[in-house]
């Protein structure tokens, strides 16, 4: 199983490259706790807390896709992303791509495969296979 991969996202004609990684165990548990709490709770569901957690799994790279723009082992924050990208939908796209990469955990566990359907219903979205 690959733990990292490089992705490209078009940001209004400017291709941005990111190295994304999987959650470690505690990050994954924290993300699920927050997601379940927000989705099942009565508070308004907003995208920023989810994106804030997800973009930390991304390292912006130079145009060659080899050198980190923020220095070695530095991850992206929402504040840095707001300077790095032009289109807010680019940041949402990055979040979806990172979340999609995390599906390897669910796909390898039959007990949690139903979670995808539950999330799709609660968020009214289709999560690709």
Coordinates of N, CA and C in Angstrom, one line a residue:
X1 N 0.8 -1.2 0.0 CA 0.0 0.0 0.0 C 0.9 1.2 0.0
X2 N 0.6 2.1 -0.9 CA 1.4 3.4 -1.0 C 0.9 4.3 0.1
X3 N 1.8 5.0 0.8 CA 1.5 5.9 1.9 C 1.4 7.3 1.4
X4 N 2.1 7.6 0.3 CA 2.0 9.0 -0.3 C 1.9 8.9 -1.8
X5 N 1.4 9.9 -2.4 CA 1.3 10.0 -3.8 C 1.3 11.5 -4.2
X6 N 1.7 11.8 -5.4 CA 1.8 13.1 -6.0 C 0.5 13.3 -6.8
X7 N -0.2 14.4 -6.6 CA -1.4 14.7 -7.4 C -1.2 16.1 -8.0
X8 N -2.0 16.3 -9.1 CA -2.0 17.7 -9.7 C -3.4 18.2 -9.7
X9 N -3.6 19.5 -9.5 CA -4.9 20.1 -9.5 C -4.7 21.4 -10.3
X10 N -5.7 21.6 -11.2 CA -5.7 22.8 -12.0 C -6.3 23.9 -11.2
X11 N -5.6 25.0 -11.0 CA -6.0 26.2 -10.3 C -6.2 27.3 -11.3
X12 N -7.3 27.4 -12.0 CA -7.5 28.4 -13.0 C -6.4 28.5 -14.0
X13 N -6.1 27.4 -14.6 CA -5.0 27.3 -15.6 C -3.6 27.1 -15.1
X14 N -3.4 27.2 -13.8 CA -2.1 27.0 -13.2 C -2.1 25.7 -12.5
X15 N -1.3 24.7 -12.9 CA -1.3 23.4 -12.3 C -0.5 23.4 -11.0
X16 N -1.1 23.0 -10.0 CA -0.5 22.9 -8.7 C -0.2 21.4 -8.4
X17 N 1.0 21.1 -7.8 CA 1.3 19.8 -7.5 C 1.4 19.6 -5.9
X18 N 0.9 18.5 -5.4 CA 1.0 18.3 -4.0 C 1.4 16.8 -3.8
X19 N 2.2 16.6 -2.7 CA 2.4 15.2 -2.2 C 1.4 15.1 -1.1
X20 N 0.6 14.1 -1.2 CA -0.4 13.8 -0.2 C -0.1 12.5 0.5
X21 N -0.5 12.4 1.8 CA -0.2 11.2 2.5 C -1.4 10.7 3.2
X22 N -1.4 9.5 3.7 CA -2.4 8.9 4.4 C -2.4 9.4 5.9
X23 N -3.5 9.4 6.6 CA -3.6 9.7 8.0 C -2.7 8.6 8.7
X24 N -2.1 9.1 9.8 CA -1.6 8.1 10.7 C -2.7 7.7 11.6
X25 N -2.6 6.7 12.5 CA -3.7 6.1 13.2 C -4.4 7.2 14.1
X26 N -3.7 8.0 14.8 CA -4.4 9.0 15.7 C -5.0 10.1 14.9
X27 N -4.4 10.5 13.8 CA -5.0 11.6 13.0 C -6.3 11.0 12.4
X28 N -6.3 9.8 11.9 CA -7.5 9.2 11.4 C -8.6 9.1 12.4
X29 N -8.3 8.7 13.6 CA -9.3 8.6 14.6 C -9.9 10.0 15.0
X30 N -9.0 11.0 15.1 CA -9.4 12.3 15.4 C -10.3 12.8 14.3
X31 N -10.0 12.6 13.0 CA -10.8 13.1 11.9 C -12.2 12.4 11.9
X32 N -12.2 11.1 12.2 CA -13.5 10.4 12.2 C -14.3 10.9 13.4
X33 N -13.7 11.1 14.6 CA -14.4 11.6 15.7 C -15.1 12.9 15.4
X34 N -14.3 13.8 14.8 CA -14.8 15.1 14.4 C -15.9 15.0 13.4
X35 N -15.7 14.2 12.4 CA -16.7 14.1 11.3 C -18.0 13.5 11.8
X36 N -17.9 12.4 12.6 CA -19.2 11.8 13.1 C -19.9 12.8 14.1
X37 N -19.1 13.5 14.9 CA -19.7 14.5 15.8 C -20.4 15.6 15.1
X38 N -19.8 16.1 14.1 CA -20.4 17.2 13.3 C -21.6 16.8 12.5
X39 N -21.5 15.6 11.9 CA -22.6 15.2 11.0 C -23.8 14.7 11.8
X40 N -23.5 14.1 12.9 CA -24.7 13.6 13.7 C -25.2 14.7 14.7
X41 N -24.4 15.7 15.0 CA -24.8 16.7 15.9 C -25.7 17.7 15.3
X42 N -26.2 18.6 16.1 CA -27.1 19.6 15.7 C -26.4 20.9 15.2
X43 N -25.1 21.0 15.4 CA -24.4 22.2 15.0 C -24.3 22.2 13.4
X44 N -24.2 23.4 12.9 CA -24.0 23.5 11.5 C -22.8 22.9 11.0
X45 N -22.9 22.1 9.9 CA -21.7 21.5 9.3 C -21.0 22.5 8.4
X46 N -19.8 22.8 8.6 CA -19.0 23.7 7.8 C -17.8 22.9 7.2
X47 N -17.3 23.4 6.1 CA -16.2 22.7 5.4 C -14.8 23.1 6.0
X48 N -14.7 24.2 6.6 CA -13.3 24.6 7.0 C -12.7 23.7 8.0
X49 N -13.4 23.2 9.1 CA -12.7 22.3 10.0 C -12.2 21.0 9.3
X50 N -13.0 20.5 8.4 CA -12.6 19.3 7.6 C -11.4 19.6 6.8
X51 N -11.5 20.7 6.0 CA -10.3 21.1 5.2 C -9.1 21.4 6.0
X52 N -9.2 22.0 7.1 CA -8.1 22.3 8.0 C -7.3 21.0 8.3
X53 N -8.1 20.0 8.7 CA -7.4 18.7 9.0 C -6.9 18.0 7.8
X54 N -7.6 18.1 6.7 CA -7.2 17.4 5.4 C -5.9 18.0 4.8
X55 N -5.9 19.3 4.7 CA -4.7 20.0 4.0 C -3.4 19.7 4.8
X56 N -3.5 19.4 6.0 CA -2.3 19.1 6.8 C -1.6 17.8 6.2
X57 N -2.3 17.1 5.4 CA -1.8 15.8 4.8 C -1.2 16.1 3.4
X58 N -1.1 17.4 3.1 CA -0.6 17.8 1.8 C 0.7 18.7 1.9
X59 N 1.6 18.4 1.0 CA 2.8 19.2 1.0 C 2.8 19.8 -0.5
X60 N 2.7 21.2 -0.6 CA 2.8 21.8 -1.9 C 4.2 21.6 -2.5
X61 N 4.2 21.3 -3.8 CA 5.5 21.0 -4.5 C 5.8 22.0 -5.6
X62 N 7.0 22.2 -6.0 CA 7.3 23.0 -7.1 C 6.8 22.5 -8.4
X63 N 7.0 23.2 -9.5 CA 6.4 22.7 -10.8 C 6.9 21.4 -11.3
X64 N 8.1 21.0 -10.8 CA 8.7 19.7 -11.2 C 8.1 18.6 -10.4
X65 N 7.5 18.9 -9.3 CA 6.9 17.9 -8.4 C 7.9 17.2 -7.5
X66 N 9.1 17.9 -7.3 CA 10.1 17.2 -6.5 C 10.5 18.0 -5.2
X67 N 10.4 19.3 -5.3 CA 10.9 20.1 -4.1 C 9.7 20.7 -3.4
X68 N 9.6 20.5 -2.1 CA 8.5 21.1 -1.3 C 8.7 22.6 -1.3
X69 N 7.6 23.3 -1.5 CA 7.6 24.8 -1.5 C 7.7 25.4 -0.1
X70 N 7.3 24.7 0.9 CA 7.4 25.3 2.3 C 8.5 24.7 3.1
X71 N 9.4 24.0 2.5 CA 10.5 23.4 3.2 C 10.2 21.9 3.5
X72 N 11.2 21.1 3.8 CA 11.1 19.7 4.1 C 10.2 19.5 5.3
X73 N 9.3 18.5 5.2 CA 8.5 18.0 6.3 C 7.5 19.1 6.8
X74 N 7.3 20.2 6.1 CA 6.2 21.1 6.4 C 5.0 20.8 5.7
X75 N 3.9 20.8 6.4 CA 2.6 20.6 5.8 C 1.9 21.9 5.5
X76 N 0.8 21.8 4.8 CA 0.0 22.9 4.4 C -1.0 23.3 5.5
X77 N -1.2 24.6 5.6 CA -2.3 25.1 6.5 C -3.3 25.8 5.6
X78 N -4.5 26.1 6.2 CA -5.5 26.8 5.4 C -5.0 28.2 5.1
X79 N -4.3 28.8 6.0 CA -3.8 30.2 5.8 C -2.8 30.2 4.6
X80 N -1.9 29.2 4.6 CA -0.9 29.1 3.5 C -1.6 28.8 2.2
X81 N -2.6 27.9 2.3 CA -3.3 27.6 1.1 C -4.0 28.8 0.5
X82 N -4.5 29.7 1.3 CA -5.2 30.8 0.8 C -4.3 31.7 0.0
X83 N -3.0 31.7 0.3 CA -2.1 32.4 -0.5 C -1.6 31.6 -1.7
X84 N -1.5 30.3 -1.6 CA -1.0 29.5 -2.6 C -1.9 29.3 -3.8
X85 N -3.2 29.2 -3.6 CA -4.2 28.9 -4.7 C -5.1 30.1 -4.9
X86 N -5.6 30.2 -6.1 CA -6.4 31.4 -6.5 C -7.9 31.1 -6.3
X87 N -8.3 29.9 -6.6 CA -9.7 29.5 -6.6 C -10.1 28.7 -5.3
X88 N -11.1 29.2 -4.6 CA -11.5 28.4 -3.4 C -11.9 27.0 -3.7
X89 N -12.4 26.7 -4.9 CA -12.8 25.4 -5.3 C -11.6 24.5 -5.5
X90 N -10.4 25.1 -5.8 CA -9.2 24.3 -5.9 C -8.9 23.7 -4.5
X91 N -9.1 24.4 -3.5 CA -8.8 23.9 -2.1 C -9.8 22.8 -1.7
X92 N -11.0 23.0 -2.1 CA -12.0 21.9 -1.9 C -11.7 20.7 -2.7
X93 N -11.3 20.9 -3.9 CA -10.8 19.7 -4.8 C -9.7 19.0 -4.1
X94 N -8.7 19.8 -3.6 CA -7.6 19.1 -2.8 C -8.1 18.3 -1.7
X95 N -9.0 18.9 -0.9 CA -9.6 18.1 0.2 C -10.3 16.8 -0.2
X96 N -11.0 16.9 -1.3 CA -11.7 15.7 -1.8 C -10.7 14.7 -2.3
X97 N -9.6 15.1 -2.9 CA -8.6 14.2 -3.4 C -7.9 13.5 -2.2
X98 N -7.6 14.3 -1.2 CA -7.0 13.7 0.0 C -7.9 12.7 0.7
X99 N -9.2 13.1 0.8 CA -10.1 12.2 1.4 C -10.3 10.9 0.6
X100 N -10.3 11.1 -0.7 CA -10.4 9.9 -1.6 C -9.3 8.9 -1.4
X101 N -8.1 9.5 -1.2 CA -6.9 8.7 -0.9 C -7.0 7.9 0.4
X102 N -7.7 8.4 1.3 CA -7.9 7.8 2.6 C -8.8 6.5 2.5
X103 N -9.5 6.4 1.4 CA -10.5 5.3 1.3 C -9.8 3.9 1.3
X104 N -8.5 3.8 1.2 CA -7.8 2.5 1.3 C -8.1 1.9 2.6
X105 N -8.2 2.7 3.6 CA -8.5 2.2 5.0 C -9.9 1.5 5.0
X106 N -10.9 2.1 4.5 CA -12.2 1.6 4.5 C -12.3 0.4 3.5
X107 N -11.7 0.5 2.4 CA -11.7 -0.7 1.4 C -11.1 -1.9 2.0
X108 N -10.1 -1.8 2.9 CA -9.5 -2.9 3.4 C -10.2 -3.5 4.7
X109 N -11.3 -2.9 5.1 CA -12.0 -3.3 6.2 C -13.5 -3.5 5.9
X110 N -13.9 -4.7 5.8 CA -15.3 -5.0 5.4 C -16.3 -4.4 6.4
X111 N -15.9 -4.3 7.7 CA -16.8 -3.8 8.7 C -17.1 -2.3 8.5
X112 N -16.3 -1.6 7.9 CA -16.5 -0.2 7.7 C -16.9 0.2 6.3
X113 N -17.1 -0.7 5.4 CA -17.5 -0.4 4.0 C -18.8 0.3 4.0
X114 N -19.7 0.0 4.9 CA -21.0 0.6 5.0 C -20.9 2.1 5.4
X115 N -19.8 2.5 6.0 CA -19.6 3.9 6.4 C -19.6 4.8 5.1
X116 N -19.2 4.3 4.0 CA -19.2 5.1 2.8 C -20.7 5.5 2.4
X117 N -21.5 4.5 2.5 CA -23.0 4.7 2.2 C -23.6 5.7 3.2
X118 N -23.2 5.6 4.4 CA -23.8 6.4 5.5 C -23.3 7.9 5.2
X119 N -22.0 8.1 4.9 CA -21.5 9.4 4.6 C -22.2 10.0 3.4
X120 N -22.4 9.2 2.4 CA -23.0 9.7 1.1 C -24.4 10.2 1.5
X121 N -25.2 9.4 2.3 CA -26.5 9.8 2.6 C -26.6 11.1 3.5
X122 N -25.7 11.1 4.5 CA -25.7 12.3 5.4 C -25.3 13.5 4.7
X123 N -24.3 13.4 3.8 CA -23.7 14.6 3.2 C -24.4 14.9 1.8
X124 N -25.2 13.9 1.4 CA -25.9 14.1 0.1 C -24.9 14.2 -1.0
X125 N -23.9 13.3 -1.0 CA -22.8 13.3 -2.1 C -22.6 11.9 -2.5
X126 N -21.9 11.7 -3.6 CA -21.5 10.4 -4.1 C -20.0 10.3 -4.0
X127 N -19.5 9.4 -3.2 CA -18.1 9.1 -3.1 C -17.7 8.1 -4.1
X128 N -16.8 8.4 -5.0 CA -16.4 7.5 -6.1 C -15.7 6.3 -5.5
X129 N -15.8 5.2 -6.3 CA -15.2 3.9 -5.9 C -13.8 3.8 -6.4

